[in-house]
C-alpha cells in the first residue's frame, strides 16, 4: 500500500464548509486504497490574529511563548478535520508535531527539522486511519514546542513525505499551481506544467510566495515528488522535480518580485581586513537580514558599502549603526526606501550568456532606474523603485517569452535566439 502526503493551506481550511471538503478529498484518497497523511495550516488568517494578540500585550514577546501560542492554530484545524472525517465514516486521528515525532533544533520561531520518528504515525496508518498532522510545529530535544517559521506547514508536509517514503507530496493551495509570475500582478502570467527544484528554490527565495523555500530545499535533498495544485478546482497542478522539461527552449522560466526594501549605504569605512566581518556580524547579531551587498574601494583607500534590507528593519539597523559608529569608524550613512526587487529565474541561463544584458536593456528601454543588481547561476535580480515593480515585471515577462498570449511568446523567443 502506498503512502501519500498532502497539505492544505490556511485558505483551503478557512471555514467549516472548506474543512468538510478537505475531509471528502481525504476520504477519496483512502477509497483509492492509499495510506493518507494530511498536514494542515491554521484556519484562514488565524495565525496573524494570534500574532496580533501577542503584539497587543508586548513589543517583544518571549519566543518560547510565541511558539506555544502560534501552534494552537494548527491544532484547531487537525481536530476539526478529524471530526469531519468521522462524520463521513472514516477512522482518523489528529497528531501534533511532537506526537508525529517531528524533532527540531532548540530554536524558537524558525527551527529546522532535525529528525522524524515515524513510529507512532505509522502505527496509526497501519490501523487504517487517516492521519492529520499539525503543520509548522515540532518539539526540541528538551521538550519545548517549536515552530518552523511562517509558512512552515509546507516543510512539515515535505519532510513527512521524505521520512515516510511517500509516493507524492501534494500541496493544495488557493492557486492552481506555480505561475510564471504572480498572476495577481502580471496579467499575462500562466501556469507552468513543471519546474525544477533549483528554479523553484530561487523563485521561493526571491519572493514568490507559493512554496516555503525550506520545503523546496527538503524536496530537492530527498528527491520528494512534489505537486502544487488547487484545493478548489479539479485541475492539473505544477510538478516540482529534478529536471523540468525545457518548454520551447525558454531561457527564463519565471519571475519573482517583492517590495518593501531599503538600500543602506555606509560611506568611508576604514579599508581593513576585518571591516566587512565586523559590520555584517553586528547586523546579523541583531537579527537583521541583509540581502544584496556591494563593496567599493574609493580612490583614497576607504570603503563604501551598500546593502539591502527589509524596510521594516530600517529603524533597528540605523540605531545599531549609530550606536557602533566609534567601532565601525564610518563617516556617513545614507538610505533609500520604497524599493523593490524584480528577479528572473531559469536553468537555461547557465548556458546562455547575455541574459543579464537583455534584462538591463528591457528595464532601460522602459526608463526604469536600476539601484542595485545581483546574479546567481540561474537568476538575475534588479532593485528598482517600487512604483515600477509591476511594470518591470510585465516588460520582462513579455520580453522573455512568458506571456500567455502565444503570438507574443513566439515573437519574443525569436528575438532571444
Ligand atoms: N499557520 C502558519 C502561518 O501562517 C504556518 C503555515 O501556514 O504554513 O505561517
Ligand atoms: Mg503557505
Coordinates of C-alpha atoms and ligand atoms in Angstrom, one line a residue:
X1 CA 0.0 0.0 0.0
X2 CA 1.5 3.3 -1.0
X3 CA 1.5 6.4 1.3
X4 CA 0.6 9.8 0.1
X5 CA 1.2 13.1 1.9
X6 CA -1.0 16.1 1.2
X7 CA -1.0 19.6 2.7
X8 CA -3.8 22.1 2.8
X9 CA -3.0 25.8 3.4
X10 CA -4.9 28.3 5.5
X11 CA -7.3 29.5 2.8
X12 CA -8.2 25.8 1.9
X13 CA -9.4 25.2 5.5
X14 CA -10.7 28.7 6.1
X15 CA -14.2 27.7 7.2
X16 CA -16.2 24.7 8.2
X17 CA -17.5 24.2 4.6
X18 CA -13.9 24.1 3.4
X19 CA -12.9 21.7 6.2
X20 CA -15.7 19.3 5.2
X21 CA -14.5 19.5 1.6
X22 CA -10.9 18.6 2.7
X23 CA -12.3 15.6 4.6
X24 CA -14.1 14.5 1.4
X25 CA -10.8 14.7 -0.5
X26 CA -9.1 12.7 2.1
X27 CA -11.8 10.0 2.0
X28 CA -11.4 9.8 -1.8
X29 CA -7.7 9.1 -1.5
X30 CA -8.4 6.5 1.2
X31 CA -11.1 4.9 -1.0
X32 CA -8.3 4.6 -3.7
X33 CA -6.5 2.3 -1.3
X34 CA -3.8 4.8 -0.2
X35 CA -2.4 5.4 3.3
X36 CA -3.1 9.1 3.7
X37 CA -1.2 11.6 5.8
X38 CA -2.6 15.2 5.7
X39 CA -0.8 18.2 7.0
X40 CA -2.9 21.4 7.6
X41 CA -2.3 25.0 8.4
X42 CA -4.2 27.2 10.8
X43 CA -7.6 28.3 9.5
X44 CA -7.6 31.4 7.3
X45 CA -5.7 34.3 8.9
X46 CA -5.8 32.9 12.4
X47 CA -2.0 32.8 12.8
X48 CA -1.9 36.5 12.0
X49 CA -4.6 37.1 14.6
X50 CA -2.6 35.2 17.2
X51 CA 0.4 37.4 16.4
X52 CA -1.7 40.5 16.8
X53 CA -2.9 39.3 20.3
X54 CA 0.7 38.9 21.4
X55 CA 1.6 42.3 20.0
X56 CA -1.3 43.9 21.9
X57 CA 0.5 42.8 25.1
X58 CA 4.1 43.3 24.3
X59 CA 6.5 44.6 21.6
X60 CA 8.9 41.7 22.3
X61 CA 7.0 38.5 23.1
X62 CA 9.0 35.7 24.5
X63 CA 9.9 33.4 21.6
X64 CA 9.1 30.2 23.5
X65 CA 5.7 31.6 24.5
X66 CA 5.1 32.8 20.9
X67 CA 5.6 29.2 19.7
X68 CA 3.2 27.9 22.3
X69 CA 0.6 30.4 21.1
X70 CA 1.0 30.0 17.4
X71 CA 0.9 26.3 17.4
X72 CA -2.6 26.3 18.7
X73 CA -3.9 27.5 15.3
X74 CA -3.0 24.2 13.6
X75 CA -4.4 22.2 16.4
X76 CA -7.8 23.7 15.8
X77 CA -7.7 22.5 12.2
X78 CA -6.5 19.0 12.8
X79 CA -9.2 18.2 15.3
X80 CA -11.9 19.7 13.2
X81 CA -10.9 17.8 10.1
X82 CA -10.8 14.5 12.1
X83 CA -14.3 15.3 13.3
X84 CA -15.5 15.9 9.7
X85 CA -13.9 12.6 8.6
X86 CA -15.6 10.7 11.4
X87 CA -18.9 12.2 10.2
X88 CA -18.1 10.6 6.8
X89 CA -17.5 7.3 8.5
X90 CA -13.7 7.4 8.1
X91 CA -11.5 6.4 11.0
X92 CA -9.0 9.2 11.6
X93 CA -6.6 10.6 14.3
X94 CA -5.0 14.0 14.8
X95 CA -1.4 14.4 15.8
X96 CA 0.5 17.5 17.0
X97 CA 4.1 17.9 15.8
X98 CA 5.6 16.1 18.7
X99 CA 3.0 13.3 18.6
X100 CA 4.0 12.9 14.9
X101 CA 7.7 12.6 16.0
X102 CA 8.9 15.8 14.4
X103 CA 12.1 16.8 16.2
X104 CA 13.7 20.2 15.6
X105 CA 16.6 22.3 16.7
X106 CA 16.3 24.0 20.0
X107 CA 15.4 27.3 18.3
X108 CA 12.1 29.2 18.5
X109 CA 10.1 30.7 15.7
X110 CA 12.4 29.4 12.9
X111 CA 13.5 25.9 13.9
X112 CA 14.8 23.4 11.4
X113 CA 13.7 19.8 11.5
X114 CA 16.5 17.5 12.7
X115 CA 14.8 14.1 12.7
X116 CA 11.4 12.5 12.3
X117 CA 10.4 9.4 14.3
X118 CA 7.5 8.0 12.3
X119 CA 6.7 5.0 14.6
X120 CA 3.5 6.4 16.1
X121 CA 2.3 7.9 12.8
X122 CA 2.9 4.6 11.0
X123 CA 1.1 2.6 13.7
X124 CA -2.0 4.7 13.1
X125 CA -1.6 4.3 9.3
X126 CA -1.3 0.6 9.7
X127 CA -4.5 0.6 11.7
X128 CA -6.2 2.0 8.6
X129 CA -6.6 5.5 9.9
X130 CA -6.4 8.8 8.1
X131 CA -3.7 10.8 9.9
X132 CA -3.9 14.5 10.4
X133 CA -0.7 16.3 11.4
X134 CA -0.5 19.9 12.6
X135 CA 1.8 21.8 10.2
X136 CA 4.5 24.2 11.1
X137 CA 5.4 22.7 14.5
X138 CA 7.8 20.3 16.2
X139 CA 9.5 19.6 19.5
X140 CA 13.0 20.4 20.6
X141 CA 15.4 18.0 22.4
X142 CA 14.4 19.4 25.7
X143 CA 10.7 19.0 25.1
X144 CA 9.8 22.6 24.1
X145 CA 7.3 23.2 21.4
X146 CA 8.9 24.9 18.4
X147 CA 7.7 26.4 15.1
X148 CA 9.3 26.2 11.6
X149 CA 8.9 29.8 10.5
X150 CA 5.9 31.4 8.9
X151 CA 4.6 29.3 6.1
X152 CA 6.3 26.3 7.6
X153 CA 3.5 23.8 7.0
X154 CA 4.8 23.1 3.5
X155 CA 8.1 22.0 5.2
X156 CA 6.2 19.7 7.6
X157 CA 4.5 18.0 4.6
X158 CA 7.6 17.6 2.5
X159 CA 9.7 16.3 5.5
X160 CA 7.0 13.8 6.3
X161 CA 6.8 12.7 2.7
X162 CA 10.6 12.1 2.8
X163 CA 10.5 10.3 6.1
X164 CA 7.6 8.0 5.1
X165 CA 9.0 7.4 1.6
X166 CA 5.7 8.7 0.2
X167 CA 4.7 8.3 -3.4
X168 CA 3.9 12.0 -3.7
X169 CA 3.6 15.1 -1.7
X170 CA 0.7 17.3 -2.9
X171 CA 0.5 20.9 -1.7
X172 CA -3.1 22.0 -2.1
X173 CA -3.5 25.8 -2.2
X174 CA -5.6 28.7 -3.4
X175 CA -3.9 28.9 -6.8
X176 CA -3.9 26.2 -9.4
X177 CA -0.1 25.7 -9.5
X178 CA 3.1 27.6 -9.9
X179 CA 2.9 30.5 -12.3
X180 CA 5.5 32.3 -14.5
X181 CA 4.8 35.3 -12.2
X182 CA 2.2 36.2 -9.6
X183 CA -1.0 36.4 -11.6
X184 CA -2.4 39.0 -9.3
X185 CA 0.1 41.5 -10.6
X186 CA 1.2 40.2 -14.0
X187 CA -2.0 39.7 -16.0
X188 CA -0.3 37.6 -18.8
X189 CA 1.2 35.1 -16.3
X190 CA 0.4 31.5 -16.9
X191 CA 0.7 28.2 -15.1
X192 CA 3.8 26.0 -15.5
X193 CA 3.4 22.2 -16.1
X194 CA 6.7 21.6 -14.4
X195 CA 9.6 23.4 -12.8
X196 CA 12.9 22.2 -11.4
X197 CA 13.8 22.1 -7.7
X198 CA 16.6 24.7 -8.3
X199 CA 14.3 27.1 -10.2
X200 CA 11.6 26.8 -7.6
X201 CA 14.1 27.3 -4.8
X202 CA 15.3 30.5 -6.4
X203 CA 11.8 31.8 -7.0
X204 CA 10.7 30.9 -3.5
X205 CA 13.8 32.7 -2.0
X206 CA 13.3 35.7 -4.3
X207 CA 9.8 36.3 -3.0
X208 CA 7.4 34.0 -4.9
X209 CA 5.1 33.1 -2.0
X210 CA 3.7 29.9 -3.4
X211 CA 6.0 27.5 -1.5
X212 CA 8.2 27.8 1.6
X213 CA 11.9 27.8 0.5
X214 CA 12.9 25.3 3.1
X215 CA 10.2 22.9 1.8
X216 CA 11.7 23.1 -1.6
X217 CA 15.2 22.5 -0.2
X218 CA 13.9 19.4 1.6
X219 CA 12.2 18.1 -1.5
X220 CA 15.4 18.5 -3.5
X221 CA 17.6 16.9 -0.9
X222 CA 15.3 13.9 -0.5
X223 CA 14.0 13.8 -4.1
X224 CA 10.4 14.1 -3.0
X225 CA 8.0 14.2 -5.9
X226 CA 6.1 17.5 -5.2
X227 CA 2.9 18.7 -6.8
X228 CA 1.4 22.2 -6.2
X229 CA -2.4 22.2 -7.0
X230 CA -5.7 23.8 -6.3
X231 CA -7.8 22.7 -3.4
X232 CA -11.0 24.2 -5.1
X233 CA -10.7 23.0 -8.7
X234 CA -10.0 19.6 -10.1
X235 CA -7.2 20.7 -12.5
X236 CA -3.6 19.6 -13.1
X237 CA -1.1 21.3 -10.9
X238 CA 2.6 22.0 -11.3
X239 CA 5.1 19.3 -10.7
X240 CA 8.3 20.3 -9.0
X241 CA 11.1 17.9 -10.0
X242 CA 14.8 17.5 -10.6
X243 CA 14.8 18.2 -14.4
X244 CA 11.8 20.2 -15.7
X245 CA 11.2 19.8 -19.4
X246 CA 12.5 22.8 -21.3
X247 CA 9.4 24.4 -22.6
X248 CA 10.0 25.9 -26.1
X249 CA 13.7 26.5 -25.2
X250 CA 12.7 29.4 -23.0
X251 CA 15.7 30.6 -21.0
X252 CA 13.7 32.2 -18.3
X253 CA 11.2 30.0 -16.5
X254 CA 9.6 32.5 -14.2
X255 CA 9.8 35.9 -12.4
X256 CA 9.6 36.8 -8.7
X257 CA 9.3 40.2 -7.1
X258 CA 8.9 41.8 -3.7
X259 CA 8.7 45.3 -2.4
X260 CA 9.4 46.8 1.0
X261 CA 13.1 47.1 0.5
X262 CA 15.6 49.7 1.6
X263 CA 19.1 50.3 0.4
X264 CA 21.5 51.4 3.1
X265 CA 24.9 52.9 2.2
X266 CA 27.7 53.2 4.7
X267 CA 30.4 55.6 3.5
X268 CA 34.0 55.7 4.1
X269 CA 34.7 52.8 6.3
X270 CA 38.3 52.0 7.0
X271 CA 39.8 49.6 4.4
X272 CA 40.9 46.8 6.8
X273 CA 40.7 43.1 6.6
X274 CA 38.0 42.9 9.4
X275 CA 35.8 45.8 8.3
X276 CA 33.2 43.8 6.4
X277 CA 33.1 41.0 9.0
X278 CA 32.6 43.4 11.9
X279 CA 29.9 45.3 10.1
X280 CA 27.9 42.3 9.0
X281 CA 28.4 40.4 12.3
X282 CA 26.8 43.3 14.1
X283 CA 23.8 43.3 11.7
X284 CA 23.5 39.5 12.0
X285 CA 23.6 39.5 15.8
X286 CA 20.7 42.0 15.8
X287 CA 18.8 39.5 13.5
X288 CA 18.8 42.0 10.6
X289 CA 18.5 40.1 7.3
X290 CA 20.8 41.5 4.7
X291 CA 20.2 40.7 1.0
X292 CA 22.4 42.2 -1.7
X293 CA 25.8 43.7 -0.8
X294 CA 28.1 45.9 -2.8
X295 CA 31.6 46.8 -1.5
X296 CA 33.5 49.5 -3.3
X297 CA 37.0 50.8 -2.7
X298 CA 37.3 54.6 -3.0
X299 CA 40.3 56.1 -4.8
X300 CA 41.8 57.1 -1.5
X301 CA 41.5 53.6 0.1
X302 CA 38.4 53.9 2.1
X303 CA 35.4 51.5 1.7
X304 CA 31.8 52.3 0.7
X305 CA 29.4 49.5 1.4
X306 CA 25.7 49.3 0.3
X307 CA 23.2 46.6 1.2
X308 CA 19.5 46.0 1.0
X309 CA 17.3 45.1 4.0
X310 CA 13.6 44.9 4.7
X311 CA 12.3 48.4 5.3
X312 CA 10.6 47.1 8.5
X313 CA 14.1 46.7 9.9
X314 CA 15.4 50.1 8.9
X315 CA 15.0 51.7 12.3
X316 CA 16.7 48.9 14.1
X317 CA 19.6 49.0 11.5
X318 CA 20.1 52.8 11.8
X319 CA 20.1 52.7 15.6
X320 CA 22.6 49.9 15.6
X321 CA 24.9 51.6 13.1
X322 CA 24.8 54.9 15.1
X323 CA 25.5 53.0 18.4
X324 CA 28.5 51.4 16.8
X325 CA 29.9 54.4 15.0
X326 CA 33.0 54.5 17.1
X327 CA 33.8 50.8 16.4
X328 CA 33.0 51.0 12.7
X329 CA 34.6 54.4 12.0
X330 CA 32.5 55.3 9.0
X331 CA 31.8 58.9 8.0
X332 CA 28.1 58.8 6.9
X333 CA 25.1 56.6 6.4
X334 CA 22.5 57.1 3.7
X335 CA 19.4 55.2 3.0
X336 CA 16.8 55.0 0.3
X337 CA 13.4 53.2 0.9
X338 CA 10.4 52.4 -1.4
X339 CA 12.5 49.9 -3.4
X340 CA 11.5 46.6 -4.9
X341 CA 13.5 43.6 -6.3
X342 CA 12.5 42.0 -9.5
X343 CA 14.2 38.8 -10.5
X344 CA 14.2 36.5 -13.5
X345 CA 14.9 32.8 -12.9
X346 CA 15.7 29.9 -15.3
X347 CA 18.1 27.0 -15.5
X348 CA 18.7 27.9 -19.2
X349 CA 20.8 30.9 -18.1
X350 CA 23.7 28.6 -17.2
X351 CA 24.5 28.0 -20.9
X352 CA 23.2 31.3 -22.4
X353 CA 25.3 34.4 -21.8
X354 CA 23.7 37.8 -22.3
X355 CA 20.6 37.3 -20.2
X356 CA 21.5 40.0 -17.7
X357 CA 22.4 42.3 -20.6
X358 CA 18.9 41.7 -22.1
X359 CA 17.3 42.3 -18.7
X360 CA 19.1 45.7 -18.3
X361 CA 18.1 46.7 -21.9
X362 CA 14.4 45.9 -21.2
X363 CA 14.5 48.0 -18.0
X364 CA 16.5 50.8 -19.7
X365 CA 14.0 51.0 -22.6
X366 CA 11.2 51.4 -20.0
X367 CA 13.3 54.1 -18.3
X368 CA 13.3 52.2 -15.1
X369 CA 16.3 53.2 -12.9
X370 CA 18.5 50.3 -11.6
X371 CA 19.5 50.8 -8.0
X372 CA 21.4 47.5 -7.5
X373 CA 21.8 44.2 -9.3
X374 CA 22.9 40.7 -8.4
X375 CA 23.2 37.4 -10.1
X376 CA 23.4 33.8 -9.3
X377 CA 23.9 30.9 -11.7
X378 CA 20.2 30.8 -12.6
X379 CA 18.9 34.2 -11.6
X380 CA 19.3 37.9 -12.2
X381 CA 17.8 40.4 -9.7
X382 CA 17.4 44.1 -10.1
X383 CA 16.4 46.6 -7.4
X384 CA 14.2 49.3 -8.8
X385 CA 11.9 52.0 -7.3
X386 CA 8.8 50.1 -6.1
X387 CA 6.4 52.2 -8.2
X388 CA 8.0 50.5 -11.3
X389 CA 7.9 46.9 -9.8
X390 CA 4.9 45.7 -11.8
X391 CA 5.9 47.5 -15.0
X392 CA 9.4 46.0 -14.8
X393 CA 7.9 42.5 -14.2
X394 CA 5.4 42.8 -17.0
X395 CA 8.0 44.0 -19.5
X396 CA 10.4 41.2 -18.6
X397 CA 7.7 38.7 -18.7
X398 CA 6.8 39.6 -22.2
X399 CA 10.4 40.0 -23.4
X400 CA 11.5 36.6 -22.2
X401 CA 8.5 34.9 -23.9
X402 CA 6.5 34.0 -20.9
X403 CA 3.2 35.8 -21.8
X404 CA 0.1 33.7 -22.0
X405 CA -0.5 35.2 -25.5
X406 CA 1.0 32.6 -27.8
X407 CA 1.8 35.1 -30.6
X408 CA 3.8 37.4 -28.3
X409 CA 5.6 34.4 -26.9
X410 CA 6.8 33.2 -30.3
X411 CA 7.9 36.6 -31.3
X412 CA 9.9 37.0 -28.1
X413 CA 11.5 33.6 -28.4
X414 CA 12.7 34.5 -31.9
X415 CA 14.3 37.7 -30.6
X416 CA 16.3 35.9 -27.9
X417 CA 17.5 33.0 -30.1
Ligands
LIG1 N1 0.0 28.9 10.1 C1 1.4 29.2 9.9 C2 1.5 30.5 9.2 O1 0.5 31.2 8.9 C3 2.1 28.1 9.1 C4 1.6 27.9 7.7 O2 0.5 28.3 7.3 O3 2.3 27.2 6.9 O4 2.6 31.0 8.9
LIG2 MG1 1.9 29.0 2.5

